[in-house]
Each structure stands twice: as structure tokens, then as C-alpha cells.
Amino acid sequence: MHITSTSITTSNPRRAAVRIACALAAVALSAPALAAPHELLAPQKGDLSASVVTAPATMQMSFGAPGTSHDTVALSWAAGADIAEGAAPQRAQSREYYMEVSAADLGAGVTIHTSAARALVRLQPLGPSGPRENLAIDPLALAVIDAGGHAHVKGAGMQMLVSSDKLAKADLPFAPGTSAFRLHPDLGSGAFTLKADGLHGAERYLINVVEPDSKLALTLQTDAPNYLHGHTLALTPELIEDDGSANGRRHAMSRFEGSVVSPGGRSFPLAFKAGSDGRLRAALTLDADEAPAPGLWEVRAQGQATVRGQKVMRTVRLAFPVAMPVARLTGALALANTIDSVAVRLGVEAGAPGRYEVRGLLYGTVNGVLVPLGVAHAAQWMEPGSASITLAFSSQLIGNAGAPFELRDLNLLDQGRMGVLHKQQRALVLDERDIVRAAPALLAAPATPAKRAPSTEG
């Protein structure tokens, strides 16, 4: 490569040296890149990626709210000390359960089970006929029968009685007709029978028993934070007792069942089976081929166990995202650096029109330790086909960091359909030659008068 000589005149030798260095850098950047080709690192366990694009007919139309911008937007900023990288699998915990009964059931007596004192009980009418407020059950009309057969009536055995009209006036997020009470702590825990005289018929009620003081919690966890259509959802439920140890004590469940419900309302049954370690697990291949609908997928499950002779019942719900892979990162990669930025151009294949976004986190080495330097986001509209989206990190973010540099937490998002299409913990490793730094601050400083050097001319 030939570089044409350039004459730079200044009265400050130090400033002249800086200007020469910057001029050479500008010439180098304008020349064809000679660096070795780059490629995304191989996916690791926990990464999310699609090998092919799947775009059903329901997603072929232009998608997005009216007025959705088609402009390309790119920005970057310094990473904070508390930057959060990656995401953990979805996890839910429950110390409550639900049961649905009829008015006739309540008239005859319904048994609830508690594992700790001071359980909170809510009753919600589900009947479709007439206003639900008319079906509300006043706690004072309920009898609480303990294990010894003693009936506590007219509020005896209860604390914090709240009728449906009081809940409505409190503007709390409960369904119309809901009433609630707390079992008196003197009653302890165990089995209790709720009975309401005068109730009969097929009207339905939802009973919710919440045990905030119980040491027994049901946890349900996915094996990943995000999923794509066709991927396998793996679920692990556990009933854990807080016994003061680091991980608690696990109790076997005698029954556990559930289903997965899509945003479109489709339901998929789950089959939980015990493994060689005795732990229950379920797996489901996810079918997200439905008309786009807002919201998350949800696991709805319930189980029971017997702990020290007492029945423990729990209901749990767990929401998680599933996306149709309407676009993917192709793996094509190029660096397009300038004096102002470190730019990573990523190949994207789209199967459906939409606004797609790429996010990334740039790390650099400071005192021998990789630390986050900057965050970059870029978004643009894409029609079906291949294109690229460029992440541009301001070169001022590099600071005094050195190689190796890494691009981490790389994400491809479907903005319109609110889906995560690609998520990679470690995406790219860069060396010192791949990074262009900002011009020294000296260039922006006012020149200081310098003494004239002795003339070397004849």
C-alpha cells in the first residue's frame, strides 16, 4: 500500500506528532481491510439461536403498530458498573393453591389443607348467571370446622374478615364478589372444613388458600430464559422446605400435573415423570405456529405431597416467552471501523417483514480482567430477504482497555412481535488490531504558544 506524503505545519512539535498519527490512521482506515476474517463463536449451552427461518402465512403481512418507524437507529453508551449480562431461566415459587367447587359442595362442606397457621382464604364466585356480587359469600355465613369436629361460626376462628363490598370499596385487584378471611392463629394448621348453610345448586366458586408463614414452597423452573418454535421446554418442579440449610429439604410429591397455555389460548398437557434421582420432570416440544397474539406462554400446574402426616397442596403458574423464528443471524460478520466507532456488521436473514433489533455488550481487558466497556443497540425495518444490521460502539468507550476484547450478550429481537430470536453469551473475540481508538484529547485542546526553534535553513 502506498501512502502519499503529507506536509503538516505547526508550531507545537508534540501536536504535530499527534496530527501525523491521526492522518496516518485516517489513511489506513480508508484502505481495504486486510485483517483476518471474523466469525461468531460457536453457541454455548444456554444460548438461543435458529438454524432456519420459519415464517407462516399469518406473519407474512407487514407487522407493527400504525406509524411504526422504518428508520435505522443506532446508539451506544458506556456500560455501568451494575450492568446485567444474560438472563436466568424462568422460575416461580408458590405457597398457595386453588380449588374449584360448587355451591352444593360448600353446602355439604369442603375440606382445605394448611401446613402453617394463619392461612388466608379467598372465595370468588365463578357463576356466569347474574352479577357475581349477588353470589358473594359473607365470611360470617361460613362455619370453620376443625380436625376435632368443633364448628367455629359467625366469625369465630377467623381474623381479618373482609366482605366482598369492602374489597370492592378498597379498589383492590380482586374479581367482583370476592370475600376473604384469615384463619385464627390459635387454630394452628391441618385440615379444616368450610361449610356455608343455605347454598345449593351448580354455581361455581374458586377457593384460594395462601400460606405466607409456611416453610414449604413449590418451585417450578424452566431450563432456559427464552424459547423458539420447535424447541423443547423442560420443566422441573420441587417442593422445598426451609429447614435452615443452604438449599432446604426436598420432599417427594405424590401427584403433580399441569398444562401449557399459549397466548392464543391453545392448551398442551404436560406429563411429569420421576427420573433416576427421584425428581419430577416434564418436556414439551413447543408449537408456536398460531396467529400472533400479545402475551406470554404460561405453565399452569398443581401438585400435592404428604409431609409429616399433613397433606400439602400447591398451585403454581409460570410465564415464559416463545417466539416464531421469523429472522436469524446468518453468521456473516464484518468489521467496519472508523476513527469514531468500532462497528460490527452482522448478517440477518428475515422471513417476514418487521422491525428487527440487535443488541450487544463490548468487553475489554483492564489490568488483566475483562470488564464491560459499552452497550450498543441498532434497529431497522427489514423486508423478507438478507441484509445486515450494524452495532457501532463509540471509540471513546474503549478508553485505556486493551486486548482481548469480546462482544457478549448478543441479541436479535423481533420488535413488533416482541420476540427474542437469538441470544448468545459470548459472540466474538477481537484483538488490538480490530479496535480503533478515539483521537487523543490533545487534538481538542487549544494550542499553547511555543518558542520558535532555531532556523536550519541556509
CSV table of C-alpha atoms in Angstrom, one decimal:
chain,number,residue,atom,x,y,z
A,1,MET,CA,0.0,0.0,0.0
A,2,HIS,CA,1.4,3.4,-1.0
A,3,ILE,CA,1.0,6.4,1.3
A,4,THR,CA,1.3,9.8,-0.2
A,5,SER,CA,3.5,12.1,1.9
A,6,THR,CA,1.6,15.0,3.6
A,7,SER,CA,3.1,18.2,4.9
A,8,ILE,CA,1.8,19.3,8.3
A,9,THR,CA,2.9,22.6,9.7
A,10,THR,CA,2.6,23.6,13.4
A,11,SER,CA,4.5,25.5,16.0
A,12,ASN,CA,3.9,22.7,18.5
A,13,PRO,CA,6.1,19.6,17.9
A,14,ARG,CA,4.0,17.4,20.2
A,15,ARG,CA,0.9,18.5,18.5
A,16,ALA,CA,2.4,17.8,15.1
A,17,ALA,CA,3.2,14.2,16.1
A,18,VAL,CA,-0.4,13.6,17.1
A,19,ARG,CA,-1.7,15.1,13.9
A,20,ILE,CA,0.6,12.9,11.8
A,21,ALA,CA,-0.5,9.8,13.7
A,22,CYS,CA,-4.2,10.7,13.2
A,23,ALA,CA,-3.6,11.4,9.5
A,24,LEU,CA,-1.9,8.0,9.1
A,25,ALA,CA,-4.8,6.3,10.9
A,26,ALA,CA,-7.3,8.0,8.6
A,27,VAL,CA,-5.4,6.9,5.5
A,28,ALA,CA,-5.2,3.3,6.9
A,29,LEU,CA,-9.0,3.3,7.6
A,30,SER,CA,-9.8,4.4,4.1
A,31,ALA,CA,-7.7,1.5,2.7
A,32,PRO,CA,-9.2,-2.0,2.1
A,33,ALA,CA,-9.3,-4.1,5.2
A,34,LEU,CA,-6.5,-6.7,5.4
A,35,ALA,CA,-7.4,-8.2,8.8
A,36,ALA,CA,-8.2,-11.9,9.1
A,37,PRO,CA,-11.9,-12.8,8.6
A,38,HIS,CA,-14.1,-13.0,11.7
A,39,GLU,CA,-16.9,-15.2,12.6
A,40,LEU,CA,-19.3,-15.7,15.5
A,41,LEU,CA,-18.2,-18.1,18.2
A,42,ALA,CA,-19.9,-21.4,18.5
A,43,PRO,CA,-23.0,-21.4,20.6
A,44,GLN,CA,-22.7,-22.4,24.2
A,45,LYS,CA,-25.1,-24.2,26.5
A,46,GLY,CA,-27.9,-21.8,27.3
A,47,ASP,CA,-27.6,-19.8,24.0
A,48,LEU,CA,-30.6,-19.4,21.8
A,49,SER,CA,-30.4,-19.5,18.0
A,50,ALA,CA,-32.3,-20.6,15.0
A,51,SER,CA,-30.8,-22.6,12.1
A,52,VAL,CA,-33.5,-21.8,9.7
A,53,VAL,CA,-36.2,-19.1,9.3
A,54,THR,CA,-39.8,-20.1,9.8
A,55,ALA,CA,-42.4,-17.6,8.7
A,56,PRO,CA,-46.0,-18.8,8.5
A,57,ALA,CA,-48.6,-17.1,6.3
A,58,THR,CA,-50.1,-15.4,9.3
A,59,MET,CA,-46.8,-13.5,9.7
A,60,GLN,CA,-46.2,-12.5,6.1
A,61,MET,CA,-48.1,-9.3,6.3
A,62,SER,CA,-46.4,-6.0,7.3
A,63,PHE,CA,-46.3,-6.1,11.1
A,64,GLY,CA,-46.2,-3.3,13.6
A,65,ALA,CA,-48.4,-0.6,15.1
A,66,PRO,CA,-49.6,2.1,12.7
A,67,GLY,CA,-46.8,4.6,12.2
A,68,THR,CA,-44.0,2.1,13.1
A,69,SER,CA,-40.8,3.7,12.1
A,70,HIS,CA,-38.8,2.3,9.2
A,71,ASP,CA,-35.8,4.4,10.1
A,72,THR,CA,-32.5,2.9,11.0
A,73,VAL,CA,-31.5,3.8,14.6
A,74,ALA,CA,-28.1,3.1,16.2
A,75,LEU,CA,-26.8,4.2,19.6
A,76,SER,CA,-24.2,3.3,22.2
A,77,TRP,CA,-23.3,4.3,25.7
A,78,ALA,CA,-20.9,3.4,28.5
A,79,ALA,CA,-21.7,0.3,30.4
A,80,GLY,CA,-22.5,0.9,34.1
A,81,ALA,CA,-20.8,-1.0,36.9
A,82,ASP,CA,-24.0,-2.8,37.6
A,83,ILE,CA,-24.6,-4.0,34.0
A,84,ALA,CA,-26.6,-7.2,33.9
A,85,GLU,CA,-25.3,-9.7,31.4
A,86,GLY,CA,-27.5,-12.6,30.2
A,87,ALA,CA,-30.7,-13.9,31.8
A,88,ALA,CA,-31.5,-16.8,34.1
A,89,PRO,CA,-34.1,-19.5,33.4
A,90,GLN,CA,-37.7,-18.6,34.4
A,91,ARG,CA,-38.6,-19.6,37.9
A,92,ALA,CA,-41.8,-19.4,40.0
A,93,GLN,CA,-42.5,-20.1,43.7
A,94,SER,CA,-45.8,-20.8,45.4
A,95,ARG,CA,-47.1,-21.1,48.9
A,96,GLU,CA,-50.8,-21.2,47.8
A,97,TYR,CA,-53.3,-23.4,45.9
A,98,TYR,CA,-56.6,-23.1,44.2
A,99,MET,CA,-59.6,-25.4,44.1
A,100,GLU,CA,-62.9,-25.1,42.2
A,101,VAL,CA,-66.1,-26.2,44.0
A,102,SER,CA,-69.8,-25.9,43.5
A,103,ALA,CA,-72.3,-24.2,45.8
A,104,ALA,CA,-73.6,-27.7,46.6
A,105,ASP,CA,-70.1,-28.7,47.7
A,106,LEU,CA,-69.9,-25.7,50.0
A,107,GLY,CA,-73.3,-26.5,51.4
A,108,ALA,CA,-72.1,-30.0,52.3
A,109,GLY,CA,-68.7,-28.9,53.5
A,110,VAL,CA,-65.3,-28.6,51.6
A,111,THR,CA,-62.0,-29.6,53.2
A,112,ILE,CA,-59.0,-27.4,52.9
A,113,HIS,CA,-55.5,-28.3,54.0
A,114,THR,CA,-52.9,-26.0,55.6
A,115,SER,CA,-49.3,-26.6,56.6
A,116,ALA,CA,-48.9,-23.5,58.7
A,117,ALA,CA,-51.1,-21.3,60.9
A,118,ARG,CA,-52.7,-18.0,59.8
A,119,ALA,CA,-53.7,-19.2,56.3
A,120,LEU,CA,-55.5,-16.7,54.2
A,121,VAL,CA,-58.7,-17.9,52.4
A,122,ARG,CA,-60.4,-16.2,49.5
A,123,LEU,CA,-63.7,-17.2,47.9
A,124,GLN,CA,-64.6,-16.0,44.4
A,125,PRO,CA,-67.8,-16.7,42.6
A,126,LEU,CA,-67.4,-18.0,39.0
A,127,GLY,CA,-71.1,-18.4,38.1
A,128,PRO,CA,-72.0,-16.8,34.7
A,129,SER,CA,-75.6,-16.2,35.7
A,130,GLY,CA,-76.3,-12.8,37.2
A,131,PRO,CA,-74.0,-10.3,38.8
A,132,ARG,CA,-71.2,-12.0,40.7
A,133,GLU,CA,-71.7,-9.6,43.6
A,134,ASN,CA,-75.0,-11.4,44.2
A,135,LEU,CA,-73.2,-14.7,44.6
A,136,ALA,CA,-70.7,-13.5,47.1
A,137,ILE,CA,-70.3,-15.4,50.4
A,138,ASP,CA,-70.0,-13.4,53.5
A,139,PRO,CA,-67.3,-14.9,55.8
A,140,LEU,CA,-69.8,-14.5,58.7
A,141,ALA,CA,-72.0,-17.0,57.0
A,142,LEU,CA,-69.3,-19.7,56.9
A,143,ALA,CA,-68.6,-22.3,59.5
A,144,VAL,CA,-65.0,-23.4,60.0
A,145,ILE,CA,-64.9,-27.0,61.4
A,146,ASP,CA,-61.5,-28.0,62.9
A,147,ALA,CA,-60.0,-31.5,63.0
A,148,GLY,CA,-61.7,-32.2,66.3
A,149,GLY,CA,-65.1,-31.6,64.8
A,150,HIS,CA,-65.7,-28.3,66.6
A,151,ALA,CA,-67.6,-25.7,64.4
A,152,HIS,CA,-66.5,-22.1,64.7
A,153,VAL,CA,-69.4,-19.9,63.4
A,154,LYS,CA,-70.2,-16.3,62.9
A,155,GLY,CA,-66.6,-15.2,62.5
A,156,ALA,CA,-65.2,-17.3,65.3
A,157,GLY,CA,-61.9,-18.9,64.3
A,158,MET,CA,-61.3,-16.1,61.8
A,159,GLN,CA,-59.2,-13.0,61.7
A,160,MET,CA,-59.3,-10.0,59.3
A,161,LEU,CA,-62.7,-10.8,57.8
A,162,VAL,CA,-63.2,-8.9,54.6
A,163,SER,CA,-66.6,-9.0,52.8
A,164,SER,CA,-67.0,-8.5,49.0
A,165,ASP,CA,-68.3,-5.0,49.4
A,166,LYS,CA,-65.3,-3.9,51.5
A,167,LEU,CA,-62.9,-5.4,49.0
A,168,ALA,CA,-64.7,-3.6,46.2
A,169,LYS,CA,-64.5,-0.3,48.0
A,170,ALA,CA,-60.8,-0.8,48.7
A,171,ASP,CA,-60.2,-0.8,44.9
A,172,LEU,CA,-58.1,-4.0,45.2
A,173,PRO,CA,-57.5,-6.1,42.1
A,174,PHE,CA,-59.9,-8.9,43.0
A,175,ALA,CA,-62.8,-10.2,41.0
A,176,PRO,CA,-66.3,-9.0,41.8
A,177,GLY,CA,-67.9,-10.9,44.6
A,178,THR,CA,-64.6,-11.9,46.2
A,179,SER,CA,-64.5,-12.2,50.0
A,180,ALA,CA,-61.7,-13.2,52.3
A,181,PHE,CA,-60.6,-14.1,55.8
A,182,ARG,CA,-57.6,-15.4,57.8
A,183,LEU,CA,-57.8,-18.4,60.0
A,184,HIS,CA,-57.2,-17.6,63.6
A,185,PRO,CA,-53.6,-18.5,64.6
A,186,ASP,CA,-55.0,-20.4,67.6
A,187,LEU,CA,-56.4,-23.0,65.2
A,188,GLY,CA,-53.0,-23.9,64.1
A,189,SER,CA,-52.6,-25.9,60.8
A,190,GLY,CA,-54.0,-29.1,59.3
A,191,ALA,CA,-57.3,-30.0,57.7
A,192,PHE,CA,-60.4,-27.7,58.1
A,193,THR,CA,-63.9,-27.9,56.6
A,194,LEU,CA,-65.6,-24.9,55.2
A,195,LYS,CA,-69.4,-25.1,55.2
A,196,ALA,CA,-72.0,-22.5,54.1
A,197,ASP,CA,-75.5,-23.2,55.1
A,198,GLY,CA,-78.2,-22.4,52.6
A,199,LEU,CA,-76.0,-22.9,49.5
A,200,HIS,CA,-77.1,-25.3,46.8
A,201,GLY,CA,-77.0,-25.7,43.1
A,202,ALA,CA,-74.4,-25.7,40.4
A,203,GLU,CA,-72.9,-22.2,40.8
A,204,ARG,CA,-69.1,-22.5,40.9
A,205,TYR,CA,-66.7,-20.9,43.4
A,206,LEU,CA,-62.9,-20.6,43.3
A,207,ILE,CA,-61.2,-21.1,46.7
A,208,ASN,CA,-57.7,-19.8,47.1
A,209,VAL,CA,-55.7,-20.8,50.2
A,210,VAL,CA,-52.5,-18.7,50.8
A,211,GLU,CA,-49.9,-19.8,53.4
A,212,PRO,CA,-47.4,-16.9,53.8
A,213,ASP,CA,-46.0,-18.4,57.0
A,214,SER,CA,-45.4,-21.9,55.6
A,215,LYS,CA,-41.9,-23.2,55.2
A,216,LEU,CA,-43.0,-25.4,52.3
A,217,ALA,CA,-42.8,-23.8,48.9
A,218,LEU,CA,-43.3,-25.3,45.5
A,219,THR,CA,-40.8,-24.1,42.9
A,220,LEU,CA,-41.1,-24.6,39.1
A,221,GLN,CA,-38.3,-23.8,36.8
A,222,THR,CA,-37.6,-23.8,33.0
A,223,ASP,CA,-34.3,-24.9,31.6
A,224,ALA,CA,-33.9,-21.6,29.6
A,225,PRO,CA,-35.0,-18.0,29.7
A,226,ASN,CA,-36.3,-17.9,26.1
A,227,TYR,CA,-37.6,-20.4,23.5
A,228,LEU,CA,-38.3,-20.6,19.8
A,229,HIS,CA,-40.9,-22.6,17.9
A,230,GLY,CA,-39.9,-26.2,17.7
A,231,HIS,CA,-37.6,-26.0,20.7
A,232,THR,CA,-38.2,-28.3,23.7
A,233,LEU,CA,-39.4,-26.8,27.0
A,234,ALA,CA,-38.1,-28.7,30.1
A,235,LEU,CA,-39.7,-28.2,33.5
A,236,THR,CA,-38.6,-29.2,36.9
A,237,PRO,CA,-40.9,-28.8,40.0
A,238,GLU,CA,-39.7,-29.2,43.5
A,239,LEU,CA,-41.4,-29.0,46.9
A,240,ILE,CA,-38.7,-27.4,49.2
A,241,GLU,CA,-38.9,-26.9,52.9
A,242,ASP,CA,-36.9,-24.1,54.5
A,243,ASP,CA,-35.1,-26.0,57.2
A,244,GLY,CA,-32.3,-23.6,57.8
A,245,SER,CA,-29.9,-25.3,55.5
A,246,ALA,CA,-28.4,-23.7,52.3
A,247,ASN,CA,-30.7,-25.5,49.8
A,248,GLY,CA,-33.5,-26.6,52.1
A,249,ARG,CA,-35.1,-30.1,52.2
A,250,ARG,CA,-36.8,-31.6,49.2
A,251,HIS,CA,-40.0,-33.5,49.6
A,252,ALA,CA,-41.4,-36.0,47.1
A,253,MET,CA,-44.8,-35.2,45.6
A,254,SER,CA,-47.4,-37.9,45.3
A,255,ARG,CA,-49.2,-36.1,42.5
A,256,PHE,CA,-48.3,-33.3,40.0
A,257,GLU,CA,-50.0,-32.4,36.8
A,258,GLY,CA,-50.3,-29.4,34.6
A,259,SER,CA,-50.6,-27.9,31.1
A,260,VAL,CA,-49.0,-25.2,29.0
A,261,VAL,CA,-51.3,-22.5,27.5
A,262,SER,CA,-50.3,-20.3,24.5
A,263,PRO,CA,-51.2,-16.6,24.1
A,264,GLY,CA,-53.7,-17.7,21.5
A,265,GLY,CA,-55.5,-19.9,24.1
A,266,ARG,CA,-54.3,-23.4,23.0
A,267,SER,CA,-53.6,-25.9,25.7
A,268,PHE,CA,-51.0,-28.6,25.8
A,269,PRO,CA,-51.0,-31.2,28.5
A,270,LEU,CA,-47.8,-32.0,30.4
A,271,ALA,CA,-46.6,-35.4,31.6
A,272,PHE,CA,-44.4,-35.2,34.7
A,273,LYS,CA,-42.3,-38.3,35.3
A,274,ALA,CA,-39.7,-39.1,38.0
A,275,GLY,CA,-36.1,-39.6,36.9
A,276,SER,CA,-33.4,-41.8,38.4
A,277,ASP,CA,-32.8,-39.2,41.0
A,278,GLY,CA,-36.4,-39.2,42.1
A,279,ARG,CA,-37.1,-35.7,40.8
A,280,LEU,CA,-40.1,-34.9,38.6
A,281,ARG,CA,-39.6,-33.5,35.1
A,282,ALA,CA,-41.7,-32.8,32.0
A,283,ALA,CA,-40.7,-31.9,28.4
A,284,LEU,CA,-42.8,-30.4,25.7
A,285,THR,CA,-42.0,-29.5,22.1
A,286,LEU,CA,-43.3,-26.0,21.6
A,287,ASP,CA,-45.7,-25.3,18.7
A,288,ALA,CA,-45.9,-21.5,18.3
A,289,ASP,CA,-47.5,-21.7,14.8
A,290,GLU,CA,-50.5,-19.6,15.5
A,291,ALA,CA,-51.8,-16.1,14.7
A,292,PRO,CA,-49.7,-13.6,16.6
A,293,ALA,CA,-51.2,-12.7,19.9
A,294,PRO,CA,-49.9,-10.5,22.7
A,295,GLY,CA,-48.7,-12.1,25.9
A,296,LEU,CA,-46.5,-14.9,27.2
A,297,TRP,CA,-46.9,-18.6,27.3
A,298,GLU,CA,-47.9,-20.0,30.7
A,299,VAL,CA,-47.5,-23.2,32.7
A,300,ARG,CA,-50.4,-24.0,35.0
A,301,ALA,CA,-49.7,-26.8,37.4
A,302,GLN,CA,-50.8,-28.2,40.7
A,303,GLY,CA,-49.4,-30.9,43.0
A,304,GLN,CA,-49.7,-32.4,46.4
A,305,ALA,CA,-47.5,-34.2,49.0
A,306,THR,CA,-47.7,-35.6,52.5
A,307,VAL,CA,-45.2,-34.1,54.9
A,308,ARG,CA,-45.2,-35.4,58.5
A,309,GLY,CA,-48.7,-36.7,58.1
A,310,GLN,CA,-50.2,-33.4,56.8
A,311,LYS,CA,-51.4,-33.0,53.2
A,312,VAL,CA,-49.6,-30.1,51.4
A,313,MET,CA,-51.3,-28.7,48.3
A,314,ARG,CA,-49.7,-26.2,45.9
A,315,THR,CA,-50.7,-24.5,42.6
A,316,VAL,CA,-48.1,-22.6,40.5
A,317,ARG,CA,-48.1,-20.6,37.4
A,318,LEU,CA,-45.0,-19.7,35.4
A,319,ALA,CA,-44.9,-17.4,32.4
A,320,PHE,CA,-42.2,-17.7,29.7
A,321,PRO,CA,-41.6,-16.3,26.2
A,322,VAL,CA,-41.8,-18.3,22.9
A,323,ALA,CA,-41.0,-16.7,19.5
A,324,MET,CA,-41.5,-17.8,16.0
A,325,PRO,CA,-38.0,-17.7,14.3
A,326,VAL,CA,-39.0,-15.2,11.6
A,327,ALA,CA,-35.4,-14.0,11.4
A,328,ARG,CA,-31.9,-15.2,12.3
A,329,LEU,CA,-28.3,-14.2,12.4
A,330,THR,CA,-26.6,-15.8,9.4
A,331,GLY,CA,-23.2,-15.8,10.9
A,332,ALA,CA,-21.9,-13.4,8.3
A,333,LEU,CA,-19.7,-10.8,10.1
A,334,ALA,CA,-17.6,-7.8,9.1
A,335,LEU,CA,-15.8,-5.0,10.9
A,336,ALA,CA,-16.3,-1.5,9.5
A,337,ASN,CA,-14.3,0.6,12.0
A,338,THR,CA,-13.7,4.3,11.7
A,339,ILE,CA,-12.0,6.9,13.9
A,340,ASP,CA,-15.4,7.4,15.6
A,341,SER,CA,-16.6,3.9,16.2
A,342,VAL,CA,-15.9,0.2,16.4
A,343,ALA,CA,-18.6,-1.2,14.1
A,344,VAL,CA,-19.7,-4.9,13.9
A,345,ARG,CA,-21.9,-5.6,10.8
A,346,LEU,CA,-24.0,-8.7,11.4
A,347,GLY,CA,-25.8,-10.6,8.6
A,348,VAL,CA,-29.5,-11.0,9.2
A,349,GLU,CA,-32.0,-13.2,7.2
A,350,ALA,CA,-35.6,-12.2,7.6
A,351,GLY,CA,-38.6,-14.4,6.6
A,352,ALA,CA,-41.3,-11.9,7.5
A,353,PRO,CA,-41.4,-8.1,7.3
A,354,GLY,CA,-40.8,-6.3,10.5
A,355,ARG,CA,-38.6,-4.1,12.6
A,356,TYR,CA,-35.6,-6.1,14.0
A,357,GLU,CA,-33.1,-5.0,16.6
A,358,VAL,CA,-29.6,-6.2,17.6
A,359,ARG,CA,-28.0,-5.6,21.0
A,360,GLY,CA,-24.6,-6.3,22.2
A,361,LEU,CA,-22.2,-5.6,25.1
A,362,LEU,CA,-18.5,-4.9,24.4
A,363,TYR,CA,-15.9,-6.0,26.9
A,364,GLY,CA,-12.2,-5.1,27.1
A,365,THR,CA,-9.2,-6.0,29.3
A,366,VAL,CA,-8.2,-3.7,32.1
A,367,ASN,CA,-5.4,-4.7,34.5
A,368,GLY,CA,-5.7,-8.3,33.2
A,369,VAL,CA,-9.5,-8.5,33.8
A,370,LEU,CA,-12.3,-8.4,31.2
A,371,VAL,CA,-14.7,-5.6,32.1
A,372,PRO,CA,-17.8,-4.2,30.3
A,373,LEU,CA,-17.0,-1.1,28.3
A,374,GLY,CA,-20.1,-0.2,26.3
A,375,VAL,CA,-23.6,-1.2,25.2
A,376,ALA,CA,-24.8,-0.8,21.6
A,377,HIS,CA,-28.3,-1.1,20.2
A,378,ALA,CA,-29.3,-0.9,16.5
A,379,ALA,CA,-32.7,-1.4,14.9
A,380,GLN,CA,-34.1,-1.2,11.3
A,381,TRP,CA,-37.0,-2.3,9.2
A,382,MET,CA,-36.5,-5.4,7.1
A,383,GLU,CA,-38.4,-7.0,4.3
A,384,PRO,CA,-38.0,-10.7,3.7
A,385,GLY,CA,-34.5,-11.5,2.5
A,386,SER,CA,-31.0,-10.9,3.6
A,387,ALA,CA,-29.5,-7.7,4.9
A,388,SER,CA,-27.2,-6.6,7.8
A,389,ILE,CA,-27.6,-4.6,11.0
A,390,THR,CA,-24.5,-2.8,12.4
A,391,LEU,CA,-23.7,-2.4,16.0
A,392,ALA,CA,-21.5,0.7,16.4
A,393,PHE,CA,-19.6,1.3,19.7
A,394,SER,CA,-18.2,4.8,20.1
A,395,SER,CA,-14.4,4.5,20.1
A,396,GLN,CA,-14.4,6.8,23.1
A,397,LEU,CA,-15.8,3.9,25.1
A,398,ILE,CA,-12.6,2.0,24.6
A,399,GLY,CA,-10.6,4.2,27.0
A,400,ASN,CA,-7.4,2.5,28.3
A,401,ALA,CA,-8.7,-1.0,27.8
A,402,GLY,CA,-6.6,-3.5,25.8
A,403,ALA,CA,-7.0,-6.8,24.1
A,404,PRO,CA,-8.5,-9.2,24.1
A,405,PHE,CA,-11.9,-7.6,23.5
A,406,GLU,CA,-15.1,-9.6,23.4
A,407,LEU,CA,-18.6,-9.0,22.1
A,408,ARG,CA,-21.0,-10.6,24.7
A,409,ASP,CA,-24.7,-10.9,25.3
A,410,LEU,CA,-25.6,-10.6,21.6
A,411,ASN,CA,-29.3,-10.5,21.0
A,412,LEU,CA,-31.6,-10.4,17.9
A,413,LEU,CA,-35.1,-9.1,18.7
A,414,ASP,CA,-38.3,-9.0,16.8
A,415,GLN,CA,-39.6,-5.6,18.0
A,416,GLY,CA,-43.1,-5.8,16.5
A,417,ARG,CA,-43.9,-9.3,17.8
A,418,MET,CA,-41.8,-8.8,21.0
A,419,GLY,CA,-39.7,-11.9,20.5
A,420,VAL,CA,-36.1,-12.9,21.3
A,421,LEU,CA,-34.8,-14.7,18.2
A,422,HIS,CA,-31.1,-15.0,19.1
A,423,LYS,CA,-29.3,-14.8,22.4
A,424,GLN,CA,-25.6,-15.6,22.7
A,425,GLN,CA,-23.4,-15.3,25.8
A,426,ARG,CA,-20.0,-14.9,24.0
A,427,ALA,CA,-20.3,-13.9,20.4
A,428,LEU,CA,-16.9,-12.5,19.1
A,429,VAL,CA,-13.3,-12.1,20.2
A,430,LEU,CA,-11.3,-9.1,18.9
A,431,ASP,CA,-7.6,-8.3,19.2
A,432,GLU,CA,-5.8,-5.0,19.3
A,433,ARG,CA,-5.7,-4.6,15.5
A,434,ASP,CA,-9.6,-4.7,15.3
A,435,ILE,CA,-10.1,-1.7,17.6
A,436,VAL,CA,-9.8,1.9,16.6
A,437,ARG,CA,-9.5,4.3,19.5
A,438,ALA,CA,-10.7,7.9,19.7
A,439,ALA,CA,-8.3,10.7,18.8
A,440,PRO,CA,-6.3,11.9,21.8
A,441,ALA,CA,-7.9,14.7,23.8
A,442,LEU,CA,-4.9,16.8,22.9
A,443,LEU,CA,-6.4,17.4,19.5
A,444,ALA,CA,-9.3,19.2,21.1
A,445,ALA,CA,-7.2,21.3,23.4
A,446,PRO,CA,-6.2,24.9,22.4
A,447,ALA,CA,-2.6,25.2,21.1
A,448,THR,CA,-0.1,26.6,23.5
A,449,PRO,CA,2.4,29.2,22.2
A,450,ALA,CA,5.8,27.6,21.5
A,451,LYS,CA,9.2,29.1,21.3
A,452,ARG,CA,10.5,29.4,17.7
A,453,ALA,CA,13.1,26.8,17.0
A,454,PRO,CA,16.4,27.9,15.6
A,455,SER,CA,16.3,28.0,11.8
A,456,THR,CA,18.0,25.2,9.9
A,457,GLU,CA,17.7,26.9,6.6
A,458,GLY,CA,20.8,28.2,4.8
